[in-house]
Amino acid sequence: MATSTSTLQFQLLRPSNLFLRKPSLLISSTPKTHLTQYLSHIHSPTKSTYSPFRSLSSSSKPRFSVSSSESNFGGFLSNQKRSRGFCSERRRVVAMAGGPVQKSEEEWRAILSPEQFRILRQKGTEYPGTGEYNKFYGDGVYTCAGCNTPLYKSTTKFDSGCGWPAFFEGLPGAITRTADPDGRRIEITCTACGGHLGHVFKGEGFKTPTDERHCVNSVSLKFSPGS
């Protein structure tokens, strides 16, 4: 009986097998495997076997890729520069081409003197011998008083003795010819803005290369010295 009691006491005092086990046995291998996969896919985003961020897959929007954003932003700036370059180039070409000038009657009245408006926009005529450029022969270019479009070179001006500035030809494409309603004369206007210049006459016997006389109101012109 004493022996049995001693044996029982020894067994009670003996540490449990649970506490003798190695701590590593308490950790399941499954969480370790998932943790390893999780970490490996964070550092290797190109792998497709497992992704902890399925809600942000390639088909989802918006994307939060810094490198992609920088690339797209750089492309946007590049396109903007090309666009601005194209627009600025287009504006330069249009300016060189001298496109049509269209204004309302009120706008013309605001920028022209009463006499200029009467002649340029209402097809009036200045009194003969009174024009500023009737007897003027400086070297340069005559432009439209309404829109500043070049119309005549000074080398084409001659003295007709008629009381108005006379030119034997205009710059290419600058002058538009329109027959008057009665068919007796041909009106000449600025092609760009339609401003009335005067009339053109042919076959008057002037010793000019074209045998034409552009009879122009001085008020319709502005002179710019130089070639």
Short mmCIF file of C-alpha atoms in Angstrom, two decimals, residues 61 112 115 128-129 131 142 156 198 202 212 225:
data_model
loop_
_atom_site.label_atom_id
_atom_site.label_comp_id
_atom_site.label_asym_id
_atom_site.label_seq_id
_atom_site.Cartn_x
_atom_site.Cartn_y
_atom_site.Cartn_z
CA LYS A 61 -10.65 50.75 -61.91
CA LEU A 112 -13.02 104.24 -88.89
CA GLU A 115 -14.99 109.93 -93.97
CA PRO A 128 -10.75 115.05 -106.98
CA GLY A 129 -7.41 116.66 -106.24
CA GLY A 131 -6.55 113.24 -101.55
CA TYR A 142 -0.07 101.10 -99.79
CA THR A 156 3.03 100.65 -109.74
CA GLY A 198 -12.49 102.99 -106.32
CA LYS A 202 -8.88 99.94 -119.29
CA GLU A 212 -5.07 99.86 -116.77
CA PRO A 225 7.44 103.42 -96.19
#
